[in-house]
XYZ file of C-alpha atoms in Angstrom:
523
model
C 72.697 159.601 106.520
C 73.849 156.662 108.887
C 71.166 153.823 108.769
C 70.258 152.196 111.909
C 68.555 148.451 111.719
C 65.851 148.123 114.202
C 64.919 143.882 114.628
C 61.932 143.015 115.824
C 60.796 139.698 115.451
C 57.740 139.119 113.712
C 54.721 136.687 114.995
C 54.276 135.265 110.890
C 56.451 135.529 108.416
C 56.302 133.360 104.650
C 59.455 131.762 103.807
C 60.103 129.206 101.625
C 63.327 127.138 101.922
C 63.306 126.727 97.882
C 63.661 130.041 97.243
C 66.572 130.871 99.572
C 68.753 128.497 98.258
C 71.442 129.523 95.373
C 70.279 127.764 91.968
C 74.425 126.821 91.845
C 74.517 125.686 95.561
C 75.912 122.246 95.641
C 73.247 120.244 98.197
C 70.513 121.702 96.155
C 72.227 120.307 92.802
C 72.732 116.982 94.282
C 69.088 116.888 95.390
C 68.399 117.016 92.063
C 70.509 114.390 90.718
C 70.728 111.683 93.574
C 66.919 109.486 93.509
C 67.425 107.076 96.452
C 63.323 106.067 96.547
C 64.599 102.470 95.484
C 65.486 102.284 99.293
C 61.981 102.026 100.673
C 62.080 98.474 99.037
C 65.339 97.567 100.071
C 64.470 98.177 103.847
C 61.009 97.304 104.159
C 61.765 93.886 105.416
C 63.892 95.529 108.370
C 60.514 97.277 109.942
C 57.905 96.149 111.126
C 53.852 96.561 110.778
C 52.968 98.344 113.484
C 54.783 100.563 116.368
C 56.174 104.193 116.398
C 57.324 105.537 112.912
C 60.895 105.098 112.697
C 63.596 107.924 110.678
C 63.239 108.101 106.721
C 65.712 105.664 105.294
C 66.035 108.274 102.363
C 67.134 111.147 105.454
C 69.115 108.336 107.052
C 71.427 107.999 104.553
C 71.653 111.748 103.015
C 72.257 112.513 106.344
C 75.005 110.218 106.778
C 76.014 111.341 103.185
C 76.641 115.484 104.634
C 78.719 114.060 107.466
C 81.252 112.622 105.236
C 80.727 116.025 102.648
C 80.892 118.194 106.075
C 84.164 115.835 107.232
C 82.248 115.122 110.140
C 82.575 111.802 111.789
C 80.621 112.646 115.289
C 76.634 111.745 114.885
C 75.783 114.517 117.793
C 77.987 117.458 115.591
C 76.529 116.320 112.699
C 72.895 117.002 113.467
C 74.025 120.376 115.600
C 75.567 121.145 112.225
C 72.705 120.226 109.996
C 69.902 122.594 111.815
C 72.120 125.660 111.667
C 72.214 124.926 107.633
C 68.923 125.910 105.349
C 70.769 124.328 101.969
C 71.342 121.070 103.964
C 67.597 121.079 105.980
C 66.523 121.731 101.573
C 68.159 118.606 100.827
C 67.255 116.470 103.719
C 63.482 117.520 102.583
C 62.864 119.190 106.180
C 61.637 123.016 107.022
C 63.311 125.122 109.461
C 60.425 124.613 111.892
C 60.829 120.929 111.376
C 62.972 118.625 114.386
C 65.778 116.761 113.220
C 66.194 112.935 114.249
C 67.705 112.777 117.085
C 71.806 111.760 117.305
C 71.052 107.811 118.566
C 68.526 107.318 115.697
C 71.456 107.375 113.293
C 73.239 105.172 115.037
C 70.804 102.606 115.926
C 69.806 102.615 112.008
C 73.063 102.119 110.894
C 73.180 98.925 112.884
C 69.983 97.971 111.797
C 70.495 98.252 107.910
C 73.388 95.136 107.004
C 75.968 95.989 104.571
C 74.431 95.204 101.956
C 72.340 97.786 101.761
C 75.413 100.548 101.601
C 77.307 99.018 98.784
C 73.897 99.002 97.063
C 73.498 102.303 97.520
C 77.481 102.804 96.615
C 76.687 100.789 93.481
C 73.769 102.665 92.515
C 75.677 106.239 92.831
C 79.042 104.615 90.673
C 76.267 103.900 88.109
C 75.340 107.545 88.064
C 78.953 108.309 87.298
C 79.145 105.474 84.794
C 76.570 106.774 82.978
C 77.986 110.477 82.876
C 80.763 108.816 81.331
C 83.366 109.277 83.874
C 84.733 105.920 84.012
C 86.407 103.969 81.220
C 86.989 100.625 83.205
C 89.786 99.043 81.573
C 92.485 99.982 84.259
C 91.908 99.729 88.037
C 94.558 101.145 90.911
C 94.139 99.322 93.773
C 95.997 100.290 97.146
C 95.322 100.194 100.997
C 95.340 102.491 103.638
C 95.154 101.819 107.556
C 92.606 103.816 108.955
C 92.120 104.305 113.598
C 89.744 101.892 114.867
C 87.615 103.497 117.807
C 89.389 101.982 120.423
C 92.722 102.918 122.901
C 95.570 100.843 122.871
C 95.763 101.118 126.807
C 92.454 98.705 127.249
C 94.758 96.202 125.679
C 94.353 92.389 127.076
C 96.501 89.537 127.188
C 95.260 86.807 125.551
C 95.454 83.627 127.898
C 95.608 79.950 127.151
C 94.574 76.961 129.377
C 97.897 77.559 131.791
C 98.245 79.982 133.613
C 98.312 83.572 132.932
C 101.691 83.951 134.890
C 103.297 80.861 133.277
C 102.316 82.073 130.200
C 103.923 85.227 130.678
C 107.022 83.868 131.951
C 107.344 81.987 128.776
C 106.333 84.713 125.903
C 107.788 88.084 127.747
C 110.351 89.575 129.303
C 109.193 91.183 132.712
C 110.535 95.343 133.220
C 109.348 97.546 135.372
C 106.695 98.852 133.253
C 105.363 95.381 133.528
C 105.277 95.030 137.092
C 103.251 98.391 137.547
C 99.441 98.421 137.138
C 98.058 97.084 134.211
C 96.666 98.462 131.804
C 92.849 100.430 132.510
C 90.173 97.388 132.175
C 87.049 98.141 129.769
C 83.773 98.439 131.025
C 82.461 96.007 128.249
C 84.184 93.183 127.086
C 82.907 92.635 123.263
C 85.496 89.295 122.309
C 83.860 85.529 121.904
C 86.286 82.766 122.921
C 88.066 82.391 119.669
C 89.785 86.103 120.323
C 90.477 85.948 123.830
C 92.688 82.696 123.450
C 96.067 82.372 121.799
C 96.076 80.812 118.045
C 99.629 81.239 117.311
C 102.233 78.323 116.715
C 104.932 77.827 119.323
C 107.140 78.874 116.171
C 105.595 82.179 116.536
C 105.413 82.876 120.208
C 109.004 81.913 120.317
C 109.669 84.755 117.776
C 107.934 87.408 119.633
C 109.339 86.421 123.319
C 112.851 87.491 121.140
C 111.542 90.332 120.383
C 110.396 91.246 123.719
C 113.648 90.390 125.246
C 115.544 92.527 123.207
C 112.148 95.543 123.747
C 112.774 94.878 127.645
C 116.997 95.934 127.235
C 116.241 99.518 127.247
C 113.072 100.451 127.176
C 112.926 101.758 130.568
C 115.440 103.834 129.878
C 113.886 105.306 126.085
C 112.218 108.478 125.649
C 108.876 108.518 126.743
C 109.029 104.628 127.444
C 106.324 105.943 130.567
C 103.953 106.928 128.115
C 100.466 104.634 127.612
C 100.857 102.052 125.427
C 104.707 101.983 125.152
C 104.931 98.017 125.674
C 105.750 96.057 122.935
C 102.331 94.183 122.016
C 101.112 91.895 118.994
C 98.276 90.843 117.888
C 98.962 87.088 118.374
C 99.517 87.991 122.205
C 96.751 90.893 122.804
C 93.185 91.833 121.829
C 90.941 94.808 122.251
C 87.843 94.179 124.248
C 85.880 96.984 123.012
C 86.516 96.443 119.523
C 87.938 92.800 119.002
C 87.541 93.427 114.865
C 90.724 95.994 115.295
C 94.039 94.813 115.045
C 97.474 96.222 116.043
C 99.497 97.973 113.236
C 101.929 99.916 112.275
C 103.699 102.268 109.566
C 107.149 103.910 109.978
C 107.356 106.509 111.612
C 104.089 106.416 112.879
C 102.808 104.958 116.458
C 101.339 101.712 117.242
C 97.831 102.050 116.950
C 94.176 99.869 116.562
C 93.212 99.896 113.011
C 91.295 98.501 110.507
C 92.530 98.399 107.138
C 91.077 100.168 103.744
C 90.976 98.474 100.463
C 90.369 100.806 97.759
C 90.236 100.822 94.027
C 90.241 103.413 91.575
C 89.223 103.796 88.090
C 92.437 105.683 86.288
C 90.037 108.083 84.430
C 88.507 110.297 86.581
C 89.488 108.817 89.716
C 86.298 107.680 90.334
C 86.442 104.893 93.475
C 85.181 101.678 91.746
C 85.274 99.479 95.295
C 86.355 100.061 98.753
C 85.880 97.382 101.796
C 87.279 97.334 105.116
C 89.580 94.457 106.312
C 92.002 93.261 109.353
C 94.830 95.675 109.648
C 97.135 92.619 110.309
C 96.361 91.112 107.073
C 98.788 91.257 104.151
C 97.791 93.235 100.963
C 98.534 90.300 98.775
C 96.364 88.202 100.703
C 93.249 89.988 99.804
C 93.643 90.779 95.934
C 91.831 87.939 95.179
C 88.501 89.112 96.883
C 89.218 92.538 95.397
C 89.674 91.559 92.075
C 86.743 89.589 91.982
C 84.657 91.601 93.265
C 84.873 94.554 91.211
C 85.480 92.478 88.006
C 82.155 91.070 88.903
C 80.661 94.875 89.413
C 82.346 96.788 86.381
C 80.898 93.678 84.170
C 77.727 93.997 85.317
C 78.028 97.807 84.653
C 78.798 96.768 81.263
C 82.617 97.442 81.777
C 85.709 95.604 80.977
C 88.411 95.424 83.432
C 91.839 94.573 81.588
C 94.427 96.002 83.505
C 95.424 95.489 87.590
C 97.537 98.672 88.444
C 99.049 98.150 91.957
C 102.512 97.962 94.435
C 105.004 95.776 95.513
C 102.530 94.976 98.750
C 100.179 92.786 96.078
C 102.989 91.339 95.173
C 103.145 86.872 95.186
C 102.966 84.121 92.118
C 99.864 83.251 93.213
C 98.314 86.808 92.972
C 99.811 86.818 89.278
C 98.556 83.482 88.109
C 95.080 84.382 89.406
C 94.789 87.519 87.035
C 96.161 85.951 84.079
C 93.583 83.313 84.947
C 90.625 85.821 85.060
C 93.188 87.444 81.822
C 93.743 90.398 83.287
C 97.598 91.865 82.624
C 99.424 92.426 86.130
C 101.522 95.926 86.329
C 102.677 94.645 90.404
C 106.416 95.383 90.915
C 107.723 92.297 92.469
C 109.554 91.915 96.088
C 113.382 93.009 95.826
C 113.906 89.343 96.949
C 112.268 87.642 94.348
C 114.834 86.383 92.227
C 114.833 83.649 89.209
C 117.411 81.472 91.004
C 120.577 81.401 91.934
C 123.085 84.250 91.192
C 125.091 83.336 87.736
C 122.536 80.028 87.359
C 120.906 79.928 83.520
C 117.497 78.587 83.543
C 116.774 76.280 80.868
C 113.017 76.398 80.152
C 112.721 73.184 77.986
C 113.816 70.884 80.064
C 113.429 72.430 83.489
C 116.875 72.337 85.360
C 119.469 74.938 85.998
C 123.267 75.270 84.410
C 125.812 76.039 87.215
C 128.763 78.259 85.883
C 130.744 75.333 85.743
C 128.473 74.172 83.002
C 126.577 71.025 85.235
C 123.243 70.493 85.483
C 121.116 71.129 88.494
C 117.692 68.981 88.094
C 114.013 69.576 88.877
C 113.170 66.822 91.918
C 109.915 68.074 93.514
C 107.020 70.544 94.159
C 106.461 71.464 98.091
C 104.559 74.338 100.210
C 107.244 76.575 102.214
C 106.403 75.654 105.792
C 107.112 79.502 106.526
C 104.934 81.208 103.766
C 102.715 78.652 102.812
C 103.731 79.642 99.093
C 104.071 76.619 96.678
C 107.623 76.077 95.592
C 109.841 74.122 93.200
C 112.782 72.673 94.449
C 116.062 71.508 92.043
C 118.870 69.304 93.313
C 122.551 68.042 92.348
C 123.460 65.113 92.639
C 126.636 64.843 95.032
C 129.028 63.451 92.671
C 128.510 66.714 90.364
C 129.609 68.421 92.999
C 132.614 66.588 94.750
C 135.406 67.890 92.382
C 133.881 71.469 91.927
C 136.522 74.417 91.906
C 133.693 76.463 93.423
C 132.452 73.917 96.025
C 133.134 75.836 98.934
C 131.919 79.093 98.121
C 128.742 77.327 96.704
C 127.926 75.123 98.873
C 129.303 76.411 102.700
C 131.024 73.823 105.083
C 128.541 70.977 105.539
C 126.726 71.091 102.164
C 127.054 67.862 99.942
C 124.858 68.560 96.848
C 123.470 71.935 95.479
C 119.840 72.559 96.472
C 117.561 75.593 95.887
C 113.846 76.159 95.724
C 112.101 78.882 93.184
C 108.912 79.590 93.400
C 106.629 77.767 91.587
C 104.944 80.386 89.274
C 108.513 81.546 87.997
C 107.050 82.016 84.500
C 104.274 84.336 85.526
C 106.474 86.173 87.679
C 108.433 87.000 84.492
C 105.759 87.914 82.659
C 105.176 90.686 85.081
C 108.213 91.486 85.212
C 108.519 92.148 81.539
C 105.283 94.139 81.968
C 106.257 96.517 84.483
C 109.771 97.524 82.850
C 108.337 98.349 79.842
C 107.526 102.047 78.997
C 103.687 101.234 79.473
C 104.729 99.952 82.932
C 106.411 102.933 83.797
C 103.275 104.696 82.791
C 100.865 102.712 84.286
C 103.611 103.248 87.822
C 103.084 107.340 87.643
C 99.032 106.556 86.967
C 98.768 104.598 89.760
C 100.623 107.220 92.132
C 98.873 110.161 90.447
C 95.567 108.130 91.427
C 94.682 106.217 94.046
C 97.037 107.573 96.867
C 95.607 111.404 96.050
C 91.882 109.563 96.433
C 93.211 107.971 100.098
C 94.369 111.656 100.978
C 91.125 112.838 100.122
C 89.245 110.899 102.140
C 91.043 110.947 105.425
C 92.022 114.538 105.206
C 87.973 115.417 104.129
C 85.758 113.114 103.971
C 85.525 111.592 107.537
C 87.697 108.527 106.925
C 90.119 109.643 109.428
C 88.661 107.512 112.494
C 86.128 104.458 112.460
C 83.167 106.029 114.866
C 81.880 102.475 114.874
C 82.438 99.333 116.566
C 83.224 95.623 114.710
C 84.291 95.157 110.889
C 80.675 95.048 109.618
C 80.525 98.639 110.825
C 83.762 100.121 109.614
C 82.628 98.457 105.657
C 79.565 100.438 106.087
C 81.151 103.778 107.311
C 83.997 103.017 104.362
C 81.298 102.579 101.944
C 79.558 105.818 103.088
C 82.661 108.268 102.694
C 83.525 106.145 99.010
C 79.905 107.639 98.104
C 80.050 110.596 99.382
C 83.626 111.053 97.642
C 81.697 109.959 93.789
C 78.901 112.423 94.477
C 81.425 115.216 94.793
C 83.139 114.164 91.481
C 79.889 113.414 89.662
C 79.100 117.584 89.968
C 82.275 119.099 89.214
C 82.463 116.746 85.822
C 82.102 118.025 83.155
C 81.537 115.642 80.343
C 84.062 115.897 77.042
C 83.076 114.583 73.874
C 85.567 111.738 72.448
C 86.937 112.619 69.335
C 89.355 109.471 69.520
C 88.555 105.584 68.110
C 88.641 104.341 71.905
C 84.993 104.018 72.260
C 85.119 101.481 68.940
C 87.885 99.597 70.541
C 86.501 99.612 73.701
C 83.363 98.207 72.456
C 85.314 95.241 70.621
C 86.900 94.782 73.330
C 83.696 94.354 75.779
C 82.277 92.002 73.004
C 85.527 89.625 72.960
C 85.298 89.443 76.638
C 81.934 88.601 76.290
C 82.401 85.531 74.385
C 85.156 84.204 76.443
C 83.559 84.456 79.285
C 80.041 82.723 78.109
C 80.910 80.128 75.731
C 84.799 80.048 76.880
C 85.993 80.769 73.373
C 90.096 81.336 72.970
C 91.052 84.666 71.460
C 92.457 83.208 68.604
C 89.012 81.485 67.396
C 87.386 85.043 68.107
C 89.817 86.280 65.583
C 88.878 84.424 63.138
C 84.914 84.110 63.839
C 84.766 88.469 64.184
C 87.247 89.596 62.688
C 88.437 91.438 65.548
């Protein structure tokens, strides 16, 4: 007999939300697991005594933590999605009768809280997952990632200095016909200070990018879509965003020209468990910010009671300075050099002991001083002939050129710790630790842009971006920490690694050497 459903709403009805929801469904199994009550402390002194009760900071941030599950990045979708969901309303801790904040609470709260706050909370989830035993510590990935800033490349400005603004771009462009058309669309809002409206570049600089213009300006009215927005050729010593001056021109091949910001991430090799994450300039230079990296997650997996041994990352991290700072904080570098980093000169022998080179002819090529490369800023060593070795030379005018009296050179100055990496990365661990590092972090960057809401900044300034960064790095860990299942260790690493932590230990209280360890412990 065909069945026929007759609806007719009912004036009461009992339902529980508890007892609708799967026992296996994943919002109600992270309710159980995530405690964020230490957050009423941590934001009290952002409220004040008396006034309109604001949103829960506990909802605030689970519901910022199912945007980033949902790959949501729009605050309005987000709470349209969250009503139509009873696991999600269960985990929020609100009944289906119950109102949701509205959209501009989030956002206003997320302002209000500093960033602090979210790498605490960050911290206190990577502890859950420490705990669980899903990170071993000893060897970090670290890589980058640009990721769209919310703002258009067509509200573009020039940046002007005290002349003016015609002069100036007489002097740094080349004038086509796009140029002489209407400007770019102005912003309503113009969020800059002083410092990044006005020019800061040399005159070294400015002279490099009016070449580059003038050789743009040849044909560009005649490329493929040249009459698009934002064909010109911009930089970021020349232009600024109004609406978001934190965002910076870059670019990868292939790809367009675009406002980003750029993502710093590190990942433990274990479980692939993200260990740090912070948001920076896009027109910053990876090697430029290992340093703050490094020492802030050493600082973080110590205080988890971790030891961080090995620095797994690419050629972009790449500088002497970089490696003298790890062995420094001793920590073993597996960074692939530049493909121009070379000892010296072709068919020169370096003679460690006494610090001079031996030309093929068999003369010697002397140390004379130490200087900072006006270019690069790196520190550099520079060796010199003296031009009586060099008068009579067979090779003299290959070796020198036509004007060249004497043979000079520079090498960087941390040429020894540059072959220590070296050494490092062409051995078979190297190799290793190369296929670990691509097998880990880039999968993890994927991840998040492709899922977990890091494809566009929704906010506005730096400060922002860390904290939306921060939020999709947590969200990321809570989605590892329940499909992990834990696996007992059947091996001798958790003995080693616990020597390990202890020699570390020493060192870095009472500054002992490794040797004197040795012979104190045994070890």
């Amino acid at each position: 007999m065909q069945g026929k459903k007759d609806y007719q709403e009912k004036l009461f009805a009992h339902f529980q939300l508890s007892e609708r929801i799967p026992k296996n469904n994943f919002y109600r199994r992270l309710k159980g697991v995530l405690d964020l009550d230490f957050l009423y402390n941590l934001t009290k002194s952002y409220y004040g005594e008396s006034g309109q009760k604001s949103i829960d900071p506990v909802v605030f941030f689970k519901l910022c933590l199912v945007g980033y599950l949902e790959n949501l990045i729009s605050d309005r979708q987000l709470i349209a999605h969250c009503s139509m969901r009873l696991d999600i309303l269960y985990f929020l801790g609100y009944d289906i009768d119950e109102e949701l904040p509205w959209h501009s609470t989030i956002s206003r709260t997320r302002q209000l809280f500093p960033e602090s706050i979210f790498e605490e909370v960050f911290t206190n989830v990577l502890s859950l997952c420490i705990e669980k035993g899903m990170v071993s510590g000893h060897t970090q990935a670290i890589d980058s990632a640009p990721v769209k800033a919310n703002a258009s490349m067509d509200t573009l400005e020039l940046k002007v200095p005290e002349e003016d603004l015609a002069e100036h771009l007489r002097r740094i462009r080349a004038i086509s016909s796009m140029d002489r058309e209407e400007p770019h669309r102005k912003s309503k809002n113009d969020k800059s200070d002083e410092g990044q409206r006005g020019i800061t570049a040399s005159k070294r600089e400015l002279d490099a990018i009016k070449g580059r213009n003038k050789k743009w300006a040849k044909d560009q009215d005649q490329r493929p879509g040249a009459g698009n927005k934002g064909a010109k050729y911009t930089s970021n010593k020349t232009h600024y965003s109004p609406t978001d001056p934190d965002a910076r021109i870059s670019v990868k091949p292939g790809k367009a020209r675009k406002l980003n910001y750029l993502s710093q991430l590190s990942v433990d090799t274990a479980n692939h468990v993200i260990t740090d994450i912070r948001s920076y300039h896009a027109d910053g230079k990876d090697n430029q910010q290992l340093r703050d990296i490094v020492q802030r997650l050493q600082r973080r997996l110590w205080q988890q009671g971790l030891v961080f041994e090995n620095c797994v990352a690419d050629t972009g991290y790449s500088s002497g300075e970089n490696y003298a700072f790890l062995e420094e904080r001793n920590l073993k570098s597996f960074i692939p050099p530049h493909g121009t980093y070379k000892g010296g000169p072709t068919g020169f022998e370096y003679i460690e002991t006494a610090d001079h080179y031996v030309c093929p002819q068999g003369k010697v090529i002397p140390f004379t001083k130490i200087f900072n490369d006006y270019r690069t800023g790196t520190k550099k060593k520079e060796y010199r002939a003296r031009k009586h070795v060099c008068i009579d030379c067979p090779l003299r005018s290959a070796c020198l050129g036509k004007s060249a009296q004497e043979k000079k050179f520079s090498v960087t100055y941390y040429r020894e710790e540059y072959e220590r990496n070296i050494a490092r990365v062409e051995s078979p661990h190297g190799r290793y630790m190369k296929g670990k590092r691509q097998s880990t972090v880039e999968p993890v960057f994927g991840t998040l842009t492709q899922f977990m809401g890091l494809r566009k900044i929704n906010t506005i300034g730096l400060a922002q971006a860390n904290k939306v960064m921060h939020l999709s790095a947590i969200a990321y860990n809570l989605k590892k920490y329940l499909k992990f299942e834990q696996k007992p260790v059947k091996s001798g690493a958790g003995k080693l690694a616990l020597a390990a932590f202890i020699k570390r230990a020493f060192q870095y209280l009472f500054g002992a050497s490794t040797k004197q360890l040795k012979l104190a412990y045994n070890f």
